[in-house]
XYZ file of C-alpha atoms in Angstrom:
667
model
C -12.989 -25.480 -22.490
C -13.285 -21.809 -21.787
C -10.799 -20.050 -24.365
C -8.444 -17.658 -22.202
C -9.159 -13.659 -24.122
C -6.651 -13.493 -27.130
C -3.224 -12.567 -25.937
C -4.302 -14.104 -22.803
C -2.314 -16.532 -20.451
C -4.452 -19.859 -19.748
C -5.170 -20.236 -16.274
C -6.509 -23.333 -15.622
C -5.189 -26.269 -13.851
C -6.974 -29.244 -16.735
C -5.954 -28.960 -20.438
C -6.609 -30.869 -23.484
C -5.058 -34.119 -23.573
C -2.400 -34.437 -26.140
C -3.635 -37.291 -28.739
C -6.765 -37.441 -27.527
C -8.526 -40.978 -28.721
C -12.145 -40.951 -27.375
C -13.080 -44.139 -28.761
C -10.327 -45.947 -27.376
C -11.135 -43.405 -24.172
C -14.776 -45.060 -23.931
C -13.167 -48.278 -24.554
C -10.978 -47.808 -21.181
C -14.599 -46.653 -19.139
C -16.084 -49.236 -20.554
C -13.516 -51.937 -19.027
C -13.363 -50.387 -15.773
C -16.457 -50.225 -15.002
C -17.357 -53.924 -16.591
C -18.167 -57.277 -14.420
C -18.008 -57.008 -10.543
C -16.378 -54.106 -9.008
C -15.003 -50.691 -10.687
C -11.687 -49.560 -11.178
C -11.990 -45.946 -10.034
C -8.107 -45.381 -10.307
C -8.536 -45.905 -13.547
C -11.767 -44.216 -13.803
C -10.234 -40.607 -12.145
C -6.900 -40.902 -14.189
C -8.684 -40.405 -17.430
C -11.628 -38.112 -16.638
C -9.484 -35.631 -14.666
C -6.652 -35.962 -17.684
C -8.871 -34.823 -20.516
C -10.505 -31.301 -21.041
C -14.452 -31.132 -20.909
C -14.516 -30.679 -24.472
C -13.053 -34.510 -24.859
C -14.871 -35.944 -22.109
C -18.634 -34.779 -24.141
C -16.496 -36.616 -27.205
C -16.012 -39.367 -25.514
C -19.817 -39.798 -24.729
C -20.734 -39.459 -27.670
C -18.231 -42.707 -28.163
C -19.860 -44.563 -25.206
C -22.531 -44.546 -26.583
C -22.054 -44.948 -29.920
C -20.260 -48.445 -29.339
C -21.767 -49.558 -26.085
C -25.620 -47.745 -26.738
C -25.541 -46.552 -22.995
C -25.675 -43.597 -21.272
C -21.798 -42.396 -19.887
C -22.681 -40.399 -17.050
C -25.672 -42.954 -16.292
C -22.724 -45.390 -16.512
C -20.625 -43.249 -14.026
C -23.686 -43.018 -11.199
C -24.718 -46.889 -10.828
C -20.524 -47.405 -10.910
C -19.545 -45.370 -8.191
C -20.698 -43.336 -5.037
C -21.149 -40.493 -2.167
C -18.790 -38.086 -2.734
C -16.386 -38.938 -5.715
C -19.125 -39.815 -7.367
C -21.126 -36.628 -7.766
C -17.532 -35.103 -8.881
C -16.568 -37.016 -11.417
C -20.194 -36.805 -13.016
C -20.491 -33.192 -12.217
C -17.370 -32.980 -14.508
C -18.199 -34.930 -16.729
C -21.504 -32.684 -17.351
C -21.102 -29.397 -19.902
C -19.651 -26.601 -17.812
C -23.056 -24.626 -17.919
C -25.608 -27.887 -17.377
C -23.389 -28.369 -14.622
C -23.855 -25.119 -13.271
C -27.649 -25.644 -13.882
C -27.608 -28.816 -12.209
C -25.896 -26.866 -9.018
C -28.766 -24.174 -8.571
C -31.703 -26.909 -9.424
C -30.581 -28.618 -6.304
C -30.223 -25.558 -4.594
C -34.381 -25.046 -5.415
C -35.717 -28.228 -5.388
C -36.845 -29.480 -2.007
C -37.957 -28.097 1.177
C -35.810 -24.888 1.948
C -32.923 -23.145 -0.740
C -29.561 -23.444 -0.813
C -29.302 -19.825 -0.939
C -25.133 -19.850 -1.021
C -25.458 -21.630 -3.826
C -27.043 -19.901 -5.567
C -25.428 -16.595 -4.634
C -21.606 -18.535 -5.643
C -22.868 -19.155 -8.877
C -25.001 -16.002 -9.844
C -22.133 -13.391 -8.679
C -19.179 -15.301 -10.405
C -21.028 -15.846 -13.624
C -19.401 -13.922 -16.680
C -22.177 -12.599 -19.028
C -21.756 -15.374 -21.229
C -21.961 -17.899 -18.655
C -25.261 -16.760 -17.252
C -26.635 -17.262 -21.208
C -25.788 -20.286 -21.467
C -27.243 -21.470 -18.008
C -30.591 -19.929 -18.926
C -30.544 -21.867 -21.710
C -29.212 -25.003 -20.304
C -31.413 -25.034 -17.545
C -34.140 -24.660 -19.638
C -33.064 -27.715 -22.197
C -31.791 -29.997 -19.267
C -35.342 -29.275 -17.140
C -37.638 -27.209 -20.004
C -38.483 -24.647 -17.342
C -37.709 -21.370 -16.923
C -34.949 -20.532 -13.923
C -35.699 -16.625 -13.867
C -39.907 -18.168 -12.784
C -38.232 -20.952 -10.268
C -35.653 -18.587 -8.830
C -38.584 -16.049 -7.878
C -41.159 -18.733 -6.860
C -38.079 -19.742 -4.449
C -36.653 -16.616 -2.735
C -37.928 -13.488 -1.852
C -37.308 -9.281 -1.207
C -34.419 -7.505 -2.736
C -32.240 -10.496 -2.381
C -35.124 -12.168 -5.811
C -35.105 -8.614 -7.284
C -30.634 -8.460 -7.237
C -31.252 -12.353 -8.568
C -32.917 -11.835 -11.450
C -30.724 -8.934 -12.224
C -27.401 -10.905 -12.539
C -30.081 -13.453 -14.342
C -30.425 -10.909 -17.234
C -26.833 -11.249 -17.910
C -26.512 -7.747 -19.226
C -23.337 -6.049 -17.241
C -21.689 -3.368 -19.129
C -18.686 -4.775 -20.651
C -16.924 -1.618 -21.848
C -13.197 -0.651 -19.823
C -14.172 3.057 -20.381
C -14.925 4.438 -17.724
C -16.286 7.583 -17.472
C -15.322 9.257 -14.792
C -17.912 11.404 -14.322
C -20.265 8.226 -13.721
C -17.981 7.480 -11.417
C -18.711 10.542 -9.547
C -21.985 10.455 -9.565
C -22.456 6.548 -8.910
C -19.950 6.346 -5.539
C -22.558 10.321 -4.718
C -25.341 8.042 -5.192
C -24.571 4.785 -2.705
C -23.671 7.640 -0.476
C -27.196 9.193 -0.843
C -28.354 5.953 -1.111
C -26.941 4.643 2.269
C -24.818 6.102 4.979
C -27.114 9.500 4.536
C -30.897 8.248 3.840
C -32.702 6.930 6.760
C -33.213 3.542 5.897
C -31.480 2.171 2.725
C -32.525 2.341 -0.962
C -31.947 -0.682 -1.596
C -33.125 0.123 -5.192
C -29.763 2.023 -6.230
C -27.482 0.225 -4.714
C -28.846 -3.142 -6.970
C -28.589 -0.980 -10.151
C -25.695 0.084 -9.527
C -23.698 -3.150 -8.528
C -25.850 -5.364 -10.825
C -25.821 -3.670 -13.970
C -22.267 -2.237 -14.463
C -18.838 -2.897 -15.898
C -16.007 -4.338 -13.370
C -14.200 -1.583 -14.579
C -16.492 0.396 -13.465
C -17.398 -0.488 -10.577
C -13.523 -0.943 -9.352
C -12.879 2.841 -9.965
C -16.462 4.070 -7.573
C -15.303 1.692 -4.824
C -12.285 3.731 -4.896
C -13.579 6.030 -4.957
C -16.498 5.863 -2.813
C -13.259 4.888 0.043
C -11.994 8.546 -0.580
C -14.900 9.871 -0.243
C -16.681 8.117 2.664
C -13.146 6.691 4.667
C -14.597 3.459 4.537
C -14.791 0.080 1.995
C -18.035 -0.520 0.266
C -18.094 -3.922 1.788
C -18.539 -1.645 5.503
C -21.740 0.137 4.287
C -23.431 -3.214 2.720
C -22.441 -4.359 5.829
C -24.247 -1.722 7.578
C -27.090 -1.065 5.946
C -28.212 -4.190 4.289
C -29.157 -7.774 5.744
C -29.584 -11.425 5.183
C -29.056 -12.913 2.005
C -29.469 -9.742 -0.063
C -26.076 -8.648 1.857
C -24.498 -11.803 1.605
C -25.359 -11.416 -2.298
C -24.056 -8.007 -2.608
C -20.857 -8.772 -0.750
C -20.391 -11.721 -3.079
C -20.817 -8.928 -6.434
C -18.456 -7.200 -4.422
C -15.875 -9.578 -3.559
C -16.314 -10.988 -7.175
C -16.094 -7.516 -8.881
C -12.799 -7.155 -7.069
C -10.959 -10.934 -7.179
C -13.326 -13.434 -8.735
C -9.998 -15.665 -8.265
C -9.595 -14.360 -4.848
C -13.583 -15.108 -3.892
C -12.916 -18.602 -4.766
C -9.864 -18.804 -2.407
C -12.117 -17.633 0.272
C -14.876 -20.165 -0.378
C -12.615 -22.970 -0.509
C -10.789 -22.375 2.355
C -14.551 -22.060 4.295
C -15.041 -25.208 2.627
C -12.631 -27.141 4.511
C -11.892 -25.167 7.950
C -12.806 -26.097 11.284
C -15.012 -29.708 11.356
C -16.710 -31.220 8.533
C -15.616 -30.419 4.933
C -18.486 -28.466 2.993
C -18.069 -30.864 0.710
C -20.600 -29.914 -2.045
C -19.503 -26.145 -2.294
C -15.557 -27.743 -2.589
C -16.934 -30.386 -5.442
C -19.009 -27.319 -7.395
C -15.837 -24.665 -7.117
C -13.271 -27.018 -8.062
C -15.371 -28.048 -11.147
C -16.493 -25.208 -12.004
C -13.436 -23.148 -11.816
C -10.706 -25.884 -13.495
C -10.509 -25.077 -16.696
C -11.065 -20.915 -15.727
C -8.345 -19.652 -13.080
C -7.571 -22.636 -10.904
C -4.195 -21.314 -11.521
C -4.963 -17.637 -10.073
C -7.147 -19.089 -6.557
C -4.279 -21.618 -5.653
C -1.728 -18.678 -5.982
C -4.202 -16.174 -3.899
C -4.990 -19.064 -1.635
C -1.284 -20.058 -0.980
C -0.245 -15.984 -0.414
C -3.544 -15.573 1.813
C -3.730 -18.111 4.013
C 0.167 -19.469 4.411
C -0.342 -22.772 2.825
C -1.676 -23.907 -0.578
C -4.525 -25.521 -1.665
C -3.600 -28.646 -2.232
C -2.075 -28.999 1.321
C -5.183 -28.262 2.881
C -7.873 -30.392 0.223
C -4.646 -33.379 1.158
C -5.924 -32.852 4.894
C -9.169 -32.246 4.594
C -10.175 -35.022 2.639
C -9.837 -38.817 1.898
C -10.024 -41.776 -0.352
C -10.632 -42.019 -4.507
C -12.240 -38.610 -3.881
C -8.536 -37.130 -2.425
C -7.002 -38.414 -5.046
C -9.585 -37.022 -7.917
C -9.899 -33.626 -5.695
C -5.472 -33.322 -5.493
C -4.933 -34.170 -9.207
C -8.044 -30.984 -10.369
C -5.945 -28.924 -8.717
C -3.102 -29.603 -10.842
C -0.321 -29.673 -8.323
C 1.251 -28.417 -4.946
C 3.527 -25.645 -5.233
C 3.535 -24.736 -2.314
C 5.674 -28.005 -0.955
C 8.760 -25.484 -0.122
C 7.133 -21.836 -0.912
C 7.004 -21.668 -4.290
C 6.121 -19.941 -6.662
C 4.981 -21.042 -10.204
C 6.569 -19.176 -12.468
C 3.073 -17.353 -13.876
C 1.972 -16.790 -10.537
C 4.339 -15.025 -9.884
C 3.696 -12.116 -11.624
C 0.612 -12.265 -10.226
C 2.590 -11.680 -6.394
C 4.434 -9.216 -7.613
C 1.490 -7.606 -9.318
C -0.276 -7.665 -5.690
C 2.967 -6.002 -4.387
C 2.807 -3.120 -6.543
C -0.620 -2.286 -5.742
C 0.721 -2.706 -1.724
C 2.874 -0.097 -2.802
C 0.690 1.825 -3.584
C -2.047 2.159 -1.532
C -3.203 4.433 1.175
C -4.866 3.401 3.452
C -6.203 6.182 6.584
C -5.568 4.446 9.292
C -8.318 4.788 12.426
C -8.683 4.364 16.094
C -12.625 2.917 17.883
C -11.715 5.166 20.862
C -12.212 9.438 19.965
C -11.933 12.108 22.357
C -15.885 12.460 23.869
C -17.383 15.809 22.554
C -18.659 18.066 25.594
C -15.975 16.516 27.927
C -16.347 17.193 31.130
C -13.194 15.804 33.880
C -14.872 17.310 36.781
C -18.041 15.873 36.291
C -16.481 12.483 35.212
C -14.320 12.034 38.243
C -17.088 13.011 40.752
C -19.213 10.128 39.064
C -15.677 7.710 39.283
C -15.748 8.051 42.721
C -19.216 7.933 43.433
C -19.243 4.114 41.228
C -16.246 3.104 43.944
C -17.396 4.803 47.138
C -19.107 2.901 49.840
C -20.052 -1.050 49.859
C -20.097 -2.772 45.984
C -18.489 -0.786 43.527
C -20.160 0.351 39.928
C -18.744 -1.370 37.605
C -20.666 -0.362 34.319
C -20.288 3.567 35.461
C -16.455 2.981 35.360
C -16.728 1.538 31.902
C -18.944 3.793 30.688
C -16.850 6.292 30.817
C -13.047 5.386 30.699
C -13.584 3.109 26.956
C -15.363 6.768 25.702
C -12.507 8.997 27.062
C -9.586 9.508 24.635
C -5.719 8.281 26.619
C -5.374 12.763 26.651
C -9.004 12.384 28.527
C -7.386 10.212 30.554
C -4.975 11.232 31.729
C -6.766 14.572 32.464
C -9.402 12.955 34.663
C -6.749 11.919 36.881
C -5.155 14.858 37.403
C -8.561 16.067 38.101
C -9.766 12.778 40.513
C -6.257 14.102 42.900
C -6.673 17.759 43.015
C -10.491 16.869 43.859
C -10.141 13.955 46.451
C -6.279 14.148 46.994
C -6.058 10.268 45.673
C -4.663 8.661 43.458
C -7.107 7.307 40.752
C -4.853 4.490 39.505
C -4.645 2.919 42.972
C -9.047 3.325 43.581
C -9.439 1.324 40.028
C -6.914 -1.388 41.511
C -7.968 -1.491 44.497
C -12.263 -2.238 43.773
C -11.409 -4.037 40.046
C -9.725 -7.631 40.167
C -8.855 -9.639 37.076
C -9.019 -9.141 33.036
C -11.841 -6.121 33.976
C -8.978 -4.564 36.341
C -5.991 -5.560 34.118
C -8.097 -3.692 30.523
C -9.114 -0.547 32.639
C -5.543 0.122 34.205
C -4.179 -0.725 30.736
C -7.127 2.067 29.548
C -5.460 4.645 32.304
C -1.900 4.217 31.184
C -0.181 6.821 28.717
C 0.462 4.676 25.200
C 3.973 4.386 26.107
C 4.328 4.127 29.598
C 1.606 0.606 28.858
C 3.342 -1.165 26.158
C 6.566 -0.013 28.831
C 4.886 -2.260 32.120
C 4.608 -5.075 28.947
C 7.763 -5.107 27.829
C 8.823 -5.300 31.712
C 5.737 -7.926 32.545
C 7.236 -10.093 29.535
C 10.952 -10.648 30.644
C 10.336 -10.395 34.762
C 10.312 -13.881 36.288
C 11.737 -17.650 35.150
C 10.899 -17.528 31.647
C 10.152 -15.016 28.941
C 7.114 -13.929 26.920
C 8.703 -13.821 23.503
C 5.807 -13.330 21.145
C 4.325 -10.366 23.611
C 8.173 -8.750 22.867
C 7.820 -9.412 19.219
C 4.361 -7.887 18.920
C 5.221 -4.604 20.829
C 9.040 -3.847 18.794
C 7.880 -5.211 15.699
C 5.556 -3.129 15.616
C 6.036 0.473 17.068
C 7.029 3.398 15.275
C 10.611 5.319 15.308
C 8.295 7.734 17.853
C 6.860 4.821 19.346
C 9.888 3.175 20.149
C 11.290 6.672 21.405
C 8.866 7.381 23.960
C 8.648 3.808 24.978
C 12.430 4.022 25.942
C 11.948 6.906 27.737
C 9.229 5.284 30.061
C 10.750 2.010 30.820
C 13.896 4.333 31.981
C 11.820 6.681 33.876
C 9.208 3.699 35.500
C 12.211 0.927 36.173
C 15.521 2.644 36.180
C 16.766 0.572 33.716
C 17.531 1.075 29.623
C 15.545 -1.108 27.615
C 18.496 -2.116 26.258
C 20.199 -3.543 28.598
C 16.919 -5.285 29.963
C 16.316 -7.372 26.750
C 20.203 -7.566 26.638
C 20.007 -8.965 30.211
C 16.622 -11.466 29.512
C 17.644 -12.677 25.871
C 19.911 -14.243 23.574
C 21.630 -14.540 20.145
C 20.519 -13.422 17.125
C 17.292 -12.421 18.349
C 18.699 -10.700 20.886
C 20.861 -8.022 18.439
C 17.029 -8.614 16.703
C 15.361 -6.491 19.251
C 17.925 -4.246 20.035
C 18.337 -2.948 16.649
C 14.470 -2.846 16.262
C 14.801 -0.897 19.824
C 16.454 1.645 19.277
C 13.931 3.384 16.879
C 16.084 4.343 13.819
C 14.143 2.971 11.120
C 14.754 5.169 7.745
C 11.454 7.021 7.169
C 11.917 8.109 3.841
C 10.041 6.539 0.750
C 11.200 3.222 -2.034
C 14.900 3.165 -3.836
C 14.028 0.808 -6.660
C 18.161 0.085 -7.475
C 19.311 -0.440 -3.339
C 15.407 -1.975 -3.188
C 17.066 -4.344 -6.009
C 20.318 -4.648 -4.041
C 18.249 -5.269 -0.760
C 16.693 -8.229 -2.561
C 19.514 -9.790 -3.947
C 21.763 -9.738 -0.545
C 18.187 -11.427 1.109
C 17.797 -14.029 -1.758
C 21.387 -15.519 -1.705
C 20.882 -18.218 0.469
C 23.339 -20.673 -1.542
C 26.365 -20.103 1.119
C 24.444 -22.244 3.810
C 25.508 -19.767 6.222
C 22.851 -19.629 8.808
C 24.465 -16.777 11.066
C 25.390 -14.601 8.329
C 21.616 -15.167 6.257
C 20.184 -13.796 9.714
C 22.653 -10.991 9.843
C 21.844 -9.779 6.143
C 17.676 -9.861 6.927
C 18.340 -8.105 10.121
C 20.317 -5.282 8.335
C 17.754 -5.284 6.100
C 14.390 -5.958 7.998
C 15.757 -4.214 10.954
C 16.630 -0.653 9.422
C 15.012 0.039 6.018
C 11.569 1.882 5.571
C 7.468 0.045 5.382
C 7.944 1.696 2.028
C 10.824 0.477 0.729
C 10.809 -2.924 2.533
C 7.421 -3.249 0.127
C 9.520 -2.815 -2.977
C 12.044 -5.268 -1.642
C 9.794 -7.807 -1.128
C 8.217 -6.989 -4.149
C 11.554 -7.510 -5.985
C 12.697 -10.770 -4.245
C 9.364 -12.261 -5.881
C 10.686 -11.323 -9.445
C 14.420 -12.651 -8.694
C 13.389 -16.116 -6.841
C 9.533 -17.074 -7.121
C 9.297 -16.811 -3.735
C 6.902 -14.837 -1.239
C 10.117 -13.753 0.866
C 8.218 -14.167 3.935
C 8.459 -18.207 3.014
C 12.064 -17.775 2.428
C 11.974 -17.489 6.030
C 10.264 -20.329 7.727
C 11.654 -22.504 5.592
C 15.925 -20.855 6.074
C 15.270 -20.156 10.098
C 13.691 -21.326 12.988
C 12.000 -20.222 16.230
C 11.876 -17.158 17.494
C 14.480 -15.363 15.008
C 12.168 -16.809 12.270
C 9.268 -15.479 14.758
C 10.008 -12.328 15.025
C 11.290 -11.311 11.025
C 7.886 -12.755 9.788
C 6.337 -10.582 12.080
C 7.811 -8.262 10.572
C 7.840 -8.544 7.587
C 3.698 -9.814 8.212
C 3.703 -5.708 9.959
C 4.953 -4.539 6.800
C 2.462 -5.724 4.478
C -0.554 -5.222 6.868
C -0.327 -4.541 9.617
C -3.968 -4.472 10.654
C -3.896 -7.948 9.270
C -1.375 -8.741 11.540
C -3.285 -7.529 14.212
C -6.422 -9.297 13.443
C -4.469 -12.719 13.501
C -3.297 -12.132 16.223
C -6.776 -11.172 17.929
C -8.144 -13.957 16.486
C -5.748 -17.415 18.078
C -6.281 -15.106 21.337
C -9.983 -16.365 21.067
C -9.874 -19.127 19.172
C -10.156 -23.019 20.051
C -9.997 -24.060 24.395
C -9.403 -21.271 26.437
C -8.871 -17.386 25.749
C -5.312 -15.331 25.690
C -6.642 -12.341 27.975
C -3.302 -10.535 28.380
C -2.509 -11.104 24.185
C -6.454 -9.504 23.649
C -6.355 -6.775 26.081
C -3.047 -5.917 25.392
C -3.911 -5.434 21.761
C -7.505 -3.927 22.203
C -6.126 -1.198 24.907
C -2.679 -0.726 21.916
C -4.295 -0.204 19.263
C -8.044 1.401 20.179
C -6.706 4.909 19.698
C -4.806 4.117 16.307
C -6.173 1.289 13.560
C -8.922 -0.569 15.861
C -11.224 -0.052 13.575
C -8.866 -1.296 10.671
C -8.255 -4.398 12.765
C -12.276 -4.806 12.709
C -12.179 -4.775 8.870
C -9.663 -7.025 8.447
C -10.708 -9.594 10.848
C -14.186 -10.359 9.146
C -12.840 -10.210 5.732
C -10.819 -12.874 6.564
C -12.738 -14.743 9.258
C -16.024 -14.237 8.215
C -17.250 -13.328 11.358
C -17.132 -10.083 12.967
C -13.997 -9.305 16.048
C -17.582 -8.239 17.900
C -18.904 -11.661 17.510
C -15.741 -13.312 18.169
C -15.834 -11.076 21.357
C -19.183 -11.833 22.479
C -18.441 -15.741 21.883
C -15.082 -15.907 24.240
C -15.549 -13.464 26.832
C -18.435 -13.056 29.788
C -19.679 -10.340 32.395
C -17.758 -6.965 32.991
C -14.654 -7.716 31.069
C -17.147 -8.537 27.402
C -18.869 -5.359 28.305
C -15.515 -3.278 28.467
C -14.249 -5.388 25.247
C -17.130 -4.158 23.546
C -17.412 -0.889 24.053
C -13.518 -0.349 23.139
C -14.649 -2.288 19.866
C -16.402 0.710 19.093
C -19.343 -1.476 17.392
C -20.830 -4.151 15.251
C -19.481 -4.775 11.515
């Protein structure tokens, strides 16, 4: 069993079994496999509740007592995924890794994802043990076998990782950090073509502590995360390997949480990946993986395994997982500290927001107005020209084009576009032509008119806009519809939901920094759910969530975790319901990470059968000059595909072309 560093807490889900008796365990397993059929329940209960070190002792005793190989007997008695899982647990960790790699490079084709996962995530010591185990088990040289089965820069990086010589010194030279940042920048962004050797050398050899500082400085220097440069400069399996290395440098536990989620999401389960990770991390960092999984995907690893597998295989995986820490949104105590630290990072993070639509250089409103008139004159409409001009001009430039169009032709550009275009494309282009506050005002008006109310649209806009944006929306609403926004909300909604929306619509959120003492008091107010008075609880949440500044709320959420071992979002979902729950969750998610909030909304608008074009259009238009580039980065990070790819797969025609132009590029 891997020993934690001195002073560090053990983070595995499987521990040494107390009062361990290897001879008795060997006898129990022999009896479970004796005669017709086998007692699978007894096998899984015993093997999963013993540490790997103890399992090796059981193997030795089994051979001494019965003259038989325990792994061979288990293979004979068990079948399928359950057999693969149990046998994987019986091997020493290095030999389990060696077997996975042997399977990955044997036969026709190579399982590159398996090679990447193992070699990008293991420590120097684990790599050395793996190389020795491979030699012992197969009498072959691992480096030679991998070299013979891979090629190019992918092979070179795998060979570097196989040396197990990553620096391990925690003392970091600031000068060397700056030099590495410059070398990476010059090797990629500033170079025609890419100097892959620099990426290989730096990412393959520098210590994790050093690389974390390099990544931070790289973002400050270049304005983009290292992942974005890797995606832009590298390709194929080499790109995937380098991204995996970066993820493991940032957080190995988060890397495995993502791998587990992707192994189970969608149709079908990638059982080999699921088994390999559950086995290999069970005595290392399963508790950290569980916590990050729950925080990131808003469900527990336990519940996802439970819903995605069956039979003894499911029972074994759940036992290996070590518990459902998310039954009521609760952190187990050590993991609360992980969550607390995540909020600490969130509180100090400063992310530069960037849109994808910027002012056009050499802007000529006269030429644009004439080109648009020509595109709409006579029979047919030149949609391509309309998209090319409008999607590549800033909103301020579009307003100049509108004015110039009226001065030249005595016509209203908006009216002409409305008559020439139709459907989703018309909504998108006309949305881009409106000043942002007037566009938001129109979306709010549409959400409240006719039969029924689009609460999701009301929440999305009012929960995410700044004070300045809210004030501009209120003025635009009054100007366009001759009624105050607050009166409209009051007429169309009711109860606590109405009060929350009106509070948000005042645009009076505090704009200062955090006040630690007040944050503790606010957290205490929100944490007191003992009275059972739902109305009082909702009022307290409203007074804090709708009025405090974002930096202050981040500190409140951190203090809330410290006091309760709960994440505030999970408490909201547990204690509240309906539109009140949804608006509070939207505020919390916006405070946590606004670009991620919108990335989630975009993903949901395009997943499954049918597309929610209204939400897709609203977000693409409203965020195009604010933070759509950040949204793109969050989208690919969470969903493992780019926003560009999602739009391409879910829309068509000129609507697709216009959306891609606003999206601003493929990640």
